[in-house]
């Protein structure tokens, strides 16, 4: 193993005053064990991100930070939601560390999986996803809505990791690459796979929340899912187009049918033209909306300013930076 790297744990916290007194000692113990065994540098930190909490969360974070130099805190000006808090944390710490691990304040994600994640990192993986091996401890409702969501996302073409929440290790370089994604609607689970680099998964059992309550009630879950779908897929727009094409084709069938009825004298005056117009105009309208939608979809993807590529290695630079190390003894 090469020299120990600096790890920052990034933990978004929103109204977690009940949970933090339980979480903090566990995390400190874990960090001390990791530092003790030489797996990570003693410059590693636990970074709590206070997401505009309305309770004593921030005071607690300040207190813990004074008590122990392993703890540090970042406070957002107001509540911006889990995903933004996480991104803010990663963004802030990535200049200080070699690797980050993001996890929830409620310790539902087994902290012991961290060891394996770090091992994978030293093996050369830059993104390690924590994947739940079982959801037995989640409520029936949560388990099934989550399953439906993953299936739907897959169907709509977004590449997300099954049963992976936001418990993941990312190297400094991977976080920097993630920052290049300029979009406003942040759905990290969909974005991270787009970053690329060597990726792998580590599985763990998910626990129940021991204190406080879930900040994701059904309404928030629904809007989270909708956000995920609409920020990754233009397929819903394509669906309008397909329906339009289908109805328009059907109108041609109706045209033939009503012409036959007309010439065989089975119709009232005006019926044929009326029925054909209804189908044809309906189909054409949907088709037209679909075409407009297709362009809007393009504009939408353009406005995200996603990076077109992220470079993994450039041999020339590697040679140069190796040279620099040799020729700059003062550093
Ligand atoms: N969280 C946050 N901002 C919010 C809502 C939640 O930073 O607006 C944090 C919360 O403190 C926790 C994590 O996001 O650390 C996940 O939230 P929670 O455990 O309530 O979600 P669940 O596990 O029920 O999906
Ligand atoms: Mg939770």
Coordinates of C-alpha atoms and ligand atoms in Angstrom, one line a residue:
X1 CA 0.0 0.0 0.0
X2 CA 1.3 3.5 -0.8
X3 CA 1.4 6.3 1.7
X4 CA -1.9 6.9 3.7
X5 CA -4.3 9.2 2.0
X6 CA -6.5 12.0 3.4
X7 CA -10.1 10.9 3.7
X8 CA -13.0 13.3 4.3
X9 CA -16.3 11.9 5.3
X10 CA -19.1 14.2 4.1
X11 CA -22.3 14.1 6.0
X12 CA -25.3 16.2 5.1
X13 CA -27.4 17.0 8.2
X14 CA -30.8 18.5 8.3
X15 CA -32.5 18.8 11.8
X16 CA -30.4 15.9 13.1
X17 CA -30.0 17.1 16.8
X18 CA -31.3 13.7 18.0
X19 CA -29.1 11.7 15.7
X20 CA -25.8 13.5 15.9
X21 CA -24.9 12.6 19.5
X22 CA -25.2 9.0 18.5
X23 CA -23.5 9.3 15.1
X24 CA -20.5 11.5 16.2
X25 CA -18.9 9.0 18.6
X26 CA -19.3 6.2 16.2
X27 CA -17.7 8.1 13.3
X28 CA -14.9 9.3 15.5
X29 CA -14.2 5.8 16.7
X30 CA -14.2 4.6 13.1
X31 CA -11.8 7.3 11.9
X32 CA -9.5 6.7 14.8
X33 CA -9.4 3.0 14.0
X34 CA -8.6 3.8 10.3
X35 CA -5.9 6.2 11.2
X36 CA -4.5 3.8 13.8
X37 CA -4.2 1.0 11.3
X38 CA -2.5 3.4 8.9
X39 CA -5.2 3.1 6.2
X40 CA -5.8 6.9 6.2
X41 CA -3.8 9.9 7.1
X42 CA -4.2 11.7 10.4
X43 CA -5.2 14.8 8.5
X44 CA -8.5 13.0 7.6
X45 CA -11.7 14.7 8.8
X46 CA -15.4 14.1 9.4
X47 CA -17.1 17.0 7.7
X48 CA -20.7 17.7 8.7
X49 CA -22.7 19.8 6.3
X50 CA -25.5 21.6 8.1
X51 CA -28.3 22.0 5.5
X52 CA -30.0 25.0 7.1
X53 CA -31.3 23.1 10.1
X54 CA -33.8 24.8 12.3
X55 CA -32.8 22.9 15.5
X56 CA -29.5 22.7 17.4
X57 CA -27.7 20.7 14.7
X58 CA -25.2 23.4 13.9
X59 CA -24.4 24.2 17.6
X60 CA -23.7 20.5 18.0
X61 CA -21.4 20.4 15.0
X62 CA -19.5 23.4 16.4
X63 CA -19.2 21.8 19.8
X64 CA -17.9 18.5 18.3
X65 CA -15.4 20.4 16.2
X66 CA -14.1 22.2 19.3
X67 CA -13.9 18.9 21.2
X68 CA -12.1 16.9 18.5
X69 CA -9.9 18.0 15.7
X70 CA -11.1 15.2 13.5
X71 CA -14.5 17.0 13.3
X72 CA -15.2 19.9 11.0
X73 CA -18.3 21.6 9.8
X74 CA -19.8 23.5 6.9
X75 CA -23.0 25.4 7.2
X76 CA -25.2 26.3 4.3
X77 CA -27.0 29.7 4.4
X78 CA -30.4 27.9 4.2
X79 CA -32.0 24.5 3.5
X80 CA -31.2 23.4 0.0
X81 CA -32.0 19.7 0.2
X82 CA -30.0 16.6 0.6
X83 CA -28.4 16.5 -2.9
X84 CA -27.3 20.1 -2.8
X85 CA -25.9 19.8 0.7
X86 CA -23.9 16.8 -0.3
X87 CA -22.6 18.5 -3.4
X88 CA -21.7 21.6 -1.4
X89 CA -19.8 19.4 1.1
X90 CA -17.9 17.5 -1.6
X91 CA -17.1 20.8 -3.4
X92 CA -15.8 22.4 -0.2
X93 CA -13.6 19.5 1.0
X94 CA -12.2 18.3 -2.3
X95 CA -9.3 20.8 -2.1
X96 CA -8.2 19.3 1.2
X97 CA -8.4 15.6 0.6
X98 CA -7.5 12.6 -1.6
X99 CA -10.7 10.8 -1.2
X100 CA -14.3 11.5 0.1
X101 CA -17.0 9.2 1.4
X102 CA -20.5 10.5 1.6
X103 CA -23.0 9.1 4.0
X104 CA -26.2 10.0 5.8
X105 CA -26.2 11.3 9.4
X106 CA -28.6 8.6 10.5
X107 CA -26.1 5.7 10.1
X108 CA -28.6 3.7 8.3
X109 CA -25.8 2.8 6.0
X110 CA -23.4 0.4 7.7
X111 CA -20.3 2.4 8.6
X112 CA -18.2 -0.8 8.5
X113 CA -18.4 -0.9 4.7
X114 CA -16.0 2.1 4.7
X115 CA -13.1 -0.3 5.2
X116 CA -13.8 -2.2 2.1
X117 CA -14.5 1.0 0.1
X118 CA -11.1 2.3 1.1
X119 CA -9.4 -1.0 0.1
X120 CA -11.0 -0.7 -3.3
X121 CA -9.7 2.8 -3.5
X122 CA -6.2 1.7 -2.9
X123 CA -6.7 -1.0 -5.6
X124 CA -7.2 1.9 -8.0
X125 CA -11.0 2.4 -8.1
X126 CA -12.0 6.0 -8.0
X127 CA -15.7 5.6 -7.4
X128 CA -17.0 2.9 -5.0
X129 CA -20.8 2.6 -4.6
X130 CA -22.2 1.3 -1.4
X131 CA -25.1 -1.0 -2.4
X132 CA -27.7 -2.3 0.0
X133 CA -27.7 -6.1 0.0
X134 CA -31.1 -6.2 1.5
X135 CA -33.9 -3.8 2.2
X136 CA -35.6 -6.1 4.7
X137 CA -35.5 -3.4 7.4
X138 CA -37.1 -0.7 5.3
X139 CA -40.9 -0.4 5.4
X140 CA -42.8 -2.5 2.8
X141 CA -43.9 0.8 1.2
X142 CA -40.5 2.3 0.9
X143 CA -39.0 -0.9 -0.4
X144 CA -41.5 -1.2 -3.2
X145 CA -41.7 2.5 -4.2
X146 CA -37.9 2.4 -4.4
X147 CA -38.0 -0.7 -6.6
X148 CA -40.5 0.9 -8.9
X149 CA -38.4 4.0 -9.1
X150 CA -35.2 2.1 -10.1
X151 CA -37.1 0.1 -12.7
X152 CA -38.7 3.3 -14.2
X153 CA -35.4 5.1 -14.3
X154 CA -33.8 2.1 -16.1
X155 CA -36.7 2.1 -18.6
X156 CA -36.3 5.7 -19.3
X157 CA -32.6 5.2 -20.0
X158 CA -30.9 6.7 -17.0
X159 CA -28.0 4.6 -15.8
X160 CA -28.3 4.4 -12.1
X161 CA -26.9 1.8 -9.7
X162 CA -29.6 -0.5 -8.3
X163 CA -30.1 -0.1 -4.5
X164 CA -27.4 2.5 -4.2
X165 CA -28.2 5.6 -2.3
X166 CA -25.7 8.3 -1.7
X167 CA -23.2 6.2 0.3
X168 CA -20.2 6.3 -1.9
X169 CA -16.5 6.8 -2.1
X170 CA -15.1 9.2 -4.6
X171 CA -11.5 10.1 -5.3
X172 CA -10.5 13.8 -5.4
X173 CA -10.3 13.6 -9.1
X174 CA -13.7 12.1 -9.5
X175 CA -15.2 14.9 -7.3
X176 CA -13.5 17.5 -9.4
X177 CA -14.9 15.9 -12.6
X178 CA -18.3 15.9 -11.0
X179 CA -18.0 19.6 -10.4
X180 CA -17.8 20.1 -14.1
X181 CA -21.4 19.1 -14.4
X182 CA -22.9 22.5 -14.4
X183 CA -26.6 21.6 -14.1
X184 CA -28.9 23.2 -11.6
X185 CA -31.1 20.2 -11.0
X186 CA -28.8 17.8 -9.2
X187 CA -29.5 14.1 -9.1
X188 CA -26.2 12.7 -8.0
X189 CA -27.1 9.1 -8.4
X190 CA -27.5 9.6 -12.1
X191 CA -24.6 12.0 -12.5
X192 CA -21.9 10.0 -10.8
X193 CA -21.9 7.1 -13.2
X194 CA -21.5 9.6 -16.0
X195 CA -18.2 10.8 -14.5
X196 CA -16.6 7.5 -15.5
X197 CA -13.2 6.3 -14.2
X198 CA -12.8 2.9 -12.6
X199 CA -15.9 2.1 -10.6
X200 CA -17.0 -0.7 -8.4
X201 CA -19.6 -1.6 -5.7
X202 CA -19.4 -2.8 -2.2
X203 CA -22.5 -4.3 -0.5
X204 CA -23.8 -3.8 3.0
X205 CA -26.9 -4.3 5.0
X206 CA -29.1 -1.3 5.7
X207 CA -30.3 -0.6 9.2
X208 CA -33.2 1.3 10.6
X209 CA -33.0 4.9 11.6
X210 CA -32.4 4.8 15.4
X211 CA -33.4 8.4 16.2
X212 CA -35.1 11.3 14.6
X213 CA -37.4 10.8 11.6
X214 CA -36.9 10.4 7.9
X215 CA -36.6 13.7 6.1
X216 CA -38.0 12.0 3.0
X217 CA -41.8 11.8 3.4
X218 CA -43.8 10.5 0.4
X219 CA -44.2 13.9 -1.1
X220 CA -40.5 14.6 -1.1
X221 CA -39.8 11.1 -2.4
X222 CA -42.1 11.7 -5.3
X223 CA -40.6 15.0 -6.2
X224 CA -37.1 13.4 -5.9
X225 CA -38.2 10.7 -8.3
X226 CA -39.7 13.2 -10.7
X227 CA -36.5 15.3 -10.6
X228 CA -34.5 12.2 -11.3
X229 CA -36.5 11.3 -14.3
X230 CA -36.9 14.8 -15.8
X231 CA -33.2 15.7 -15.3
X232 CA -32.0 12.6 -17.1
X233 CA -34.4 11.7 -19.8
X234 CA -36.1 13.2 -22.7
X235 CA -38.0 10.0 -23.3
X236 CA -41.3 11.4 -22.0
X237 CA -41.1 13.9 -24.9
X238 CA -40.4 11.2 -27.4
X239 CA -43.5 9.4 -26.1
X240 CA -45.7 12.3 -27.2
X241 CA -44.2 12.0 -30.6
X242 CA -44.8 8.3 -30.9
X243 CA -48.4 8.7 -29.8
X244 CA -48.8 11.4 -32.5
X245 CA -47.3 9.1 -35.2
X246 CA -49.6 6.3 -34.1
X247 CA -52.8 8.4 -34.1
X248 CA -51.9 9.9 -37.5
X249 CA -51.4 6.5 -39.0
X250 CA -54.7 5.4 -37.5
X251 CA -56.3 8.4 -39.2
X252 CA -55.2 7.0 -42.5
X253 CA -56.8 3.7 -41.7
X254 CA -59.9 5.7 -40.7
X255 CA -59.7 7.5 -44.0
X256 CA -59.8 4.3 -46.0
X257 CA -62.5 2.9 -43.9
X258 CA -64.8 5.9 -44.1
X259 CA -64.2 6.2 -47.9
X260 CA -65.3 2.6 -48.3
X261 CA -68.4 3.3 -46.1
X262 CA -69.0 6.4 -48.1
X263 CA -68.9 4.8 -51.5
X264 CA -70.9 1.8 -50.4
X265 CA -73.5 4.3 -49.3
X266 CA -73.6 3.4 -45.6
X267 CA -73.0 6.9 -44.3
X268 CA -74.8 10.1 -43.4
X269 CA -73.7 13.2 -45.4
X270 CA -70.7 14.8 -43.7
X271 CA -69.8 11.8 -41.5
X272 CA -66.7 10.8 -43.5
X273 CA -65.1 14.2 -43.7
X274 CA -65.9 14.8 -40.0
X275 CA -64.4 11.6 -38.7
X276 CA -61.3 11.8 -40.9
X277 CA -60.7 15.4 -39.8
X278 CA -60.9 14.5 -36.1
X279 CA -58.3 11.7 -36.3
X280 CA -56.0 13.5 -38.8
X281 CA -55.9 16.8 -36.9
X282 CA -55.6 15.1 -33.5
X283 CA -52.7 13.0 -34.8
X284 CA -51.0 16.0 -36.6
X285 CA -51.3 18.1 -33.5
X286 CA -49.6 15.6 -31.2
X287 CA -47.0 15.0 -33.9
X288 CA -46.3 18.7 -34.1
X289 CA -46.0 19.0 -30.3
X290 CA -43.7 16.1 -30.3
X291 CA -41.4 17.7 -32.9
X292 CA -41.4 21.0 -30.9
X293 CA -40.7 18.9 -27.8
X294 CA -37.8 17.2 -29.5
X295 CA -36.1 20.6 -30.0
X296 CA -36.9 21.6 -26.5
X297 CA -35.3 18.4 -25.4
X298 CA -32.2 19.3 -27.3
X299 CA -32.2 22.8 -25.8
X300 CA -32.7 21.3 -22.4
X301 CA -29.7 19.0 -22.7
X302 CA -27.6 21.9 -24.1
X303 CA -28.5 24.2 -21.2
X304 CA -27.0 21.7 -18.8
X305 CA -23.5 22.4 -20.1
X306 CA -22.4 18.9 -19.2
X307 CA -18.8 18.2 -19.9
X308 CA -18.4 16.5 -23.3
X309 CA -15.5 14.4 -22.0
X310 CA -13.4 13.8 -18.9
X311 CA -9.8 12.8 -19.4
X312 CA -8.5 9.9 -17.4
X313 CA -4.8 9.9 -18.3
X314 CA -2.5 11.8 -20.6
X315 CA 0.9 10.2 -20.7
X316 CA 2.8 13.3 -21.7
X317 CA 1.7 15.1 -18.5
X318 CA 2.5 12.1 -16.3
X319 CA 6.0 12.1 -17.7
X320 CA 6.3 15.9 -17.1
X321 CA 5.0 15.8 -13.6
X322 CA 7.4 12.9 -12.8
X323 CA 10.2 15.1 -14.2
X324 CA 9.0 18.1 -12.1
X325 CA 9.3 16.1 -9.0
X326 CA 12.8 15.2 -9.9
X327 CA 13.9 18.7 -10.8
X328 CA 12.2 20.5 -8.0
X329 CA 13.9 19.4 -4.8
X330 CA 12.6 22.3 -2.8
X331 CA 9.0 21.0 -2.9
Ligands
LIG1 N1 -30.9 15.8 4.6 C1 -30.4 17.1 4.2 N2 -31.3 18.0 3.8 C2 -32.6 17.8 3.6 C3 -33.1 16.5 4.0 C4 -32.3 15.5 4.5 O1 -29.2 17.3 4.4 O2 -33.3 18.7 3.2 C5 -30.0 14.8 5.1 C6 -30.4 14.1 6.4 O3 -30.0 14.8 7.5 C7 -29.7 12.8 6.3 C8 -29.8 12.5 4.8 O4 -30.0 13.7 4.2 O5 -28.4 12.8 6.7 C9 -30.8 11.5 4.4 O6 -32.0 11.8 5.0 P1 -33.0 10.8 5.6 O7 -32.3 9.8 6.4 O8 -34.1 11.5 6.3 O9 -33.6 10.0 4.3 P2 -34.1 8.5 4.2 O10 -32.9 7.7 4.7 O11 -35.3 8.3 4.9 O12 -34.2 8.3 2.7
LIG2 MG1 -32.1 7.8 6.4

